[in-house]
Each structure stands twice: as C-alpha cells, then as structure tokens.
Amino acid sequence: MSTDVTGMIECRPGARLWGPDDEDSVWQAGIDLWLLNTGNAYDALACLFGVRNTFGFRPLSEGRGMPADASDRLRGELASCGGSGHFHGTTWISWAELASADWQETDLSGTRSRQSAAGNATRWGPVWKVMSTLSDVHGPENVRLVVWFL
C-alpha cells in the first residue's frame, strides 16, 4: 500500500504588522500542496516528516499533529478527506525551521542527503519557492506547511 502526502501552505499575514498574539493575527490558507505536484517520493517523506523512514533520516518534523490554530480552510480540507480515521497522521513545519535545516545531513547509510531527497532541485522545489516568497512578505515564523498522509 502506498503513502500519499497532501496538505497546505498557510501564513499569518497580521503577525508581522501587529504581532503573533494579536487577535487579527490568524493563520490563513495559502495554497494546496497538490497544486505544486510534490509526488510521494519516500526518501523525501522520510527526511522531512519521518514517514516510511527506512532510510534512517533524522526527520525535521515528525508527528507534531494538527496545529491547534490551523486555518478554517485547512480544517475543512482535512474534514473533506474523511477526518482522522482516513489518514495516517499530520504534522507541520515552519519556513524558519526549513530555512535553518542542515540540507547536507545524510541518512544512516551516508549516501543520501536531505538536499538530494527533498531539496530545491526535487519536486519539493516549488513548495520551497512559494514558502520563501511568503516568508519575504510575512516573516519566516509566519509561514508553515501542514501535511497529512493518506
């Protein structure tokens, strides 16, 4: 049985203007992950999220669950997938974390780097471009990717 990833990029536009604790600094849906065509390469899912991690990567954001402050649109998308009984888990990662990650870190064999599995030259490159652009506007801590696995 295969594992597919889906999700959404979110941002918090008001946080940079009014601060993250302001009542108007709520997360907003940005773009559905499927529009960026990431595929389901297991080495990428392993190094990013710890899913199907037979490679032995140290995942960047394993098993964090759904953010408590997720946008309404993201919650609706998740519900349209049938709720928690129809997927294998959720997690999320901010652009600040991705930007500071060690992309040269390798799996246990030392032959596959995070960069080769999920870097800019892979099918994840468009995701990173969108997140980087939103980060330039809203700040790196105010942009995140929320994913779930089917």
mmCIF file of C-alpha atoms in Angstrom:
data_model
loop_
_atom_site.group_PDB
_atom_site.id
_atom_site.type_symbol
_atom_site.label_atom_id
_atom_site.label_comp_id
_atom_site.label_asym_id
_atom_site.label_seq_id
_atom_site.Cartn_x
_atom_site.Cartn_y
_atom_site.Cartn_z
ATOM 1 C CA MET A 1 0.000 0.000 0.000
ATOM 2 C CA SER A 2 1.400 3.394 -0.959
ATOM 3 C CA THR A 3 1.532 6.532 1.141
ATOM 4 C CA ASP A 4 0.491 9.867 -0.337
ATOM 5 C CA VAL A 5 1.050 13.292 1.162
ATOM 6 C CA THR A 6 -1.370 16.173 0.946
ATOM 7 C CA GLY A 7 -1.620 19.440 2.789
ATOM 8 C CA MET A 8 -1.493 23.187 2.599
ATOM 9 C CA ILE A 9 0.847 26.123 3.000
ATOM 10 C CA GLU A 10 -0.503 28.640 5.498
ATOM 11 C CA CYS A 11 0.633 32.104 6.529
ATOM 12 C CA ARG A 12 -0.209 34.594 9.258
ATOM 13 C CA PRO A 13 -0.331 37.973 7.479
ATOM 14 C CA GLY A 14 -1.223 40.072 10.512
ATOM 15 C CA ALA A 15 1.569 38.759 12.722
ATOM 16 C CA ARG A 16 4.290 40.876 11.146
ATOM 17 C CA LEU A 17 2.143 44.016 11.424
ATOM 18 C CA TRP A 18 0.510 43.570 14.845
ATOM 19 C CA GLY A 19 2.462 40.727 16.458
ATOM 20 C CA PRO A 20 1.663 36.998 16.679
ATOM 21 C CA ASP A 21 -0.577 37.375 19.731
ATOM 22 C CA ASP A 22 -2.921 39.961 18.195
ATOM 23 C CA GLU A 23 -6.493 38.744 17.618
ATOM 24 C CA ASP A 24 -6.175 39.581 13.907
ATOM 25 C CA SER A 25 -3.006 37.506 13.511
ATOM 26 C CA VAL A 26 -4.713 34.284 12.492
ATOM 27 C CA TRP A 27 -3.432 31.653 10.086
ATOM 28 C CA GLN A 28 -4.772 31.861 6.540
ATOM 29 C CA ALA A 29 -4.701 29.144 3.870
ATOM 30 C CA GLY A 30 -2.230 29.935 1.113
ATOM 31 C CA ILE A 31 -2.078 27.129 -1.456
ATOM 32 C CA ASP A 32 -2.924 23.437 -1.610
ATOM 33 C CA LEU A 33 0.119 21.192 -1.786
ATOM 34 C CA TRP A 34 -1.333 19.156 -4.666
ATOM 35 C CA LEU A 35 -1.159 22.245 -6.917
ATOM 36 C CA LEU A 36 2.628 22.113 -6.565
ATOM 37 C CA ASN A 37 2.854 18.407 -7.539
ATOM 38 C CA THR A 38 5.270 17.090 -4.906
ATOM 39 C CA GLY A 39 4.726 13.411 -5.644
ATOM 40 C CA ASN A 40 5.249 10.849 -2.899
ATOM 41 C CA ALA A 41 8.952 10.020 -3.038
ATOM 42 C CA TYR A 42 9.516 8.098 0.174
ATOM 43 C CA ASP A 43 13.011 9.467 0.788
ATOM 44 C CA ALA A 44 11.526 12.988 0.853
ATOM 45 C CA LEU A 45 8.705 11.955 3.187
ATOM 46 C CA ALA A 46 11.287 10.259 5.415
ATOM 47 C CA CYS A 47 13.715 13.152 5.756
ATOM 48 C CA LEU A 48 11.040 15.805 6.120
ATOM 49 C CA PHE A 49 8.328 14.086 8.165
ATOM 50 C CA GLY A 50 9.630 10.686 9.336
ATOM 51 C CA VAL A 51 7.090 8.793 7.225
ATOM 52 C CA ARG A 52 8.269 5.466 5.733
ATOM 53 C CA ASN A 53 11.683 6.235 7.148
ATOM 54 C CA THR A 54 13.510 3.044 6.222
ATOM 55 C CA PHE A 55 16.351 5.346 5.118
ATOM 56 C CA GLY A 56 17.257 6.351 8.654
ATOM 57 C CA PHE A 57 16.936 10.118 8.261
ATOM 58 C CA ARG A 58 16.559 12.355 11.296
ATOM 59 C CA PRO A 59 13.188 13.882 10.319
ATOM 60 C CA LEU A 60 12.652 17.623 10.533
ATOM 61 C CA SER A 61 9.051 17.500 11.795
ATOM 62 C CA GLU A 62 7.779 14.090 12.750
ATOM 63 C CA GLY A 63 4.371 13.518 14.368
ATOM 64 C CA ARG A 64 3.507 17.034 15.518
ATOM 65 C CA GLY A 65 -0.176 16.605 14.755
ATOM 66 C CA MET A 66 -2.538 19.292 13.543
ATOM 67 C CA PRO A 67 -1.704 22.821 14.704
ATOM 68 C CA ALA A 68 -4.297 23.977 17.237
ATOM 69 C CA ASP A 69 -4.564 27.303 15.406
ATOM 70 C CA ALA A 70 -4.927 25.893 11.862
ATOM 71 C CA SER A 71 -6.929 27.974 9.384
ATOM 72 C CA ASP A 72 -10.600 27.253 8.807
ATOM 73 C CA ARG A 73 -9.924 26.300 5.193
ATOM 74 C CA LEU A 74 -7.257 23.786 6.216
ATOM 75 C CA ARG A 75 -9.612 22.243 8.765
ATOM 76 C CA GLY A 76 -12.260 21.999 6.056
ATOM 77 C CA GLU A 77 -9.865 20.285 3.661
ATOM 78 C CA LEU A 78 -8.889 17.796 6.328
ATOM 79 C CA ALA A 79 -12.543 17.095 7.128
ATOM 80 C CA SER A 80 -13.276 16.556 3.429
ATOM 81 C CA CYS A 81 -10.690 13.750 3.477
ATOM 82 C CA GLY A 82 -12.957 11.893 5.871
ATOM 83 C CA GLY A 83 -11.456 13.010 9.172
ATOM 84 C CA SER A 84 -8.731 11.390 11.231
ATOM 85 C CA GLY A 85 -9.943 7.845 10.504
ATOM 86 C CA HIS A 86 -8.934 8.179 6.849
ATOM 87 C CA PHE A 87 -5.320 9.299 7.108
ATOM 88 C CA HIS A 88 -2.126 8.171 8.869
ATOM 89 C CA GLY A 89 -1.220 11.331 10.751
ATOM 90 C CA THR A 90 -0.494 15.027 10.488
ATOM 91 C CA THR A 91 2.481 17.249 11.089
ATOM 92 C CA TRP A 92 3.701 20.712 10.217
ATOM 93 C CA ILE A 93 6.902 22.714 9.773
ATOM 94 C CA SER A 94 7.607 26.434 9.577
ATOM 95 C CA TRP A 95 9.679 28.146 6.929
ATOM 96 C CA ALA A 96 12.028 29.319 9.699
ATOM 97 C CA GLU A 97 12.767 25.662 10.533
ATOM 98 C CA LEU A 98 13.198 24.676 6.891
ATOM 99 C CA ALA A 99 15.488 27.628 6.187
ATOM 100 C CA SER A 100 17.748 26.701 9.102
ATOM 101 C CA ALA A 101 17.813 22.933 8.410
ATOM 102 C CA ASP A 102 21.043 21.139 7.550
ATOM 103 C CA TRP A 103 20.286 20.121 3.968
ATOM 104 C CA GLN A 104 23.607 18.257 3.674
ATOM 105 C CA GLU A 105 22.737 15.903 6.540
ATOM 106 C CA THR A 106 22.548 12.318 5.299
ATOM 107 C CA ASP A 107 20.560 9.191 6.028
ATOM 108 C CA LEU A 108 22.107 6.386 8.092
ATOM 109 C CA SER A 109 23.939 4.982 5.076
ATOM 110 C CA GLY A 110 25.620 8.335 4.468
ATOM 111 C CA THR A 111 24.753 8.169 0.770
ATOM 112 C CA ARG A 112 21.544 10.199 0.516
ATOM 113 C CA SER A 113 21.424 13.818 1.688
ATOM 114 C CA ARG A 114 18.331 15.736 2.668
ATOM 115 C CA GLN A 115 19.118 18.041 -0.280
ATOM 116 C CA SER A 116 19.057 15.152 -2.758
ATOM 117 C CA ALA A 117 15.817 13.768 -1.296
ATOM 118 C CA ALA A 118 13.780 16.952 -0.893
ATOM 119 C CA GLY A 119 15.865 19.959 -1.881
ATOM 120 C CA ASN A 120 15.280 22.717 -4.392
ATOM 121 C CA ALA A 121 16.119 20.511 -7.389
ATOM 122 C CA THR A 122 13.453 17.927 -6.464
ATOM 123 C CA ARG A 123 9.681 18.013 -6.843
ATOM 124 C CA TRP A 124 9.630 19.859 -3.484
ATOM 125 C CA GLY A 125 11.412 22.877 -5.027
ATOM 126 C CA PRO A 126 8.163 24.675 -5.973
ATOM 127 C CA VAL A 127 6.889 24.282 -2.389
ATOM 128 C CA TRP A 128 10.053 25.875 -1.046
ATOM 129 C CA LYS A 129 9.782 28.749 -3.563
ATOM 130 C CA VAL A 130 6.211 29.550 -2.502
ATOM 131 C CA MET A 131 7.095 29.354 1.186
ATOM 132 C CA SER A 132 10.188 31.510 0.681
ATOM 133 C CA THR A 133 8.184 34.174 -1.156
ATOM 134 C CA LEU A 134 5.512 34.241 1.559
ATOM 135 C CA SER A 135 8.293 34.422 4.141
ATOM 136 C CA ASP A 136 9.750 37.503 2.451
ATOM 137 C CA VAL A 137 6.369 39.202 2.882
ATOM 138 C CA HIS A 138 5.167 37.862 6.239
ATOM 139 C CA GLY A 139 8.308 36.620 8.035
ATOM 140 C CA PRO A 140 9.707 33.073 8.231
ATOM 141 C CA GLU A 141 7.980 32.181 11.506
ATOM 142 C CA ASN A 142 4.625 33.160 9.978
ATOM 143 C CA VAL A 143 4.708 30.645 7.117
ATOM 144 C CA ARG A 144 4.208 26.913 7.595
ATOM 145 C CA LEU A 145 3.442 23.729 5.722
ATOM 146 C CA VAL A 146 0.801 21.460 7.266
ATOM 147 C CA VAL A 147 0.620 17.926 5.842
ATOM 148 C CA TRP A 148 -1.278 14.685 6.338
ATOM 149 C CA PHE A 149 -0.701 11.257 4.881
ATOM 150 C CA LEU A 150 -3.178 9.052 3.038
#
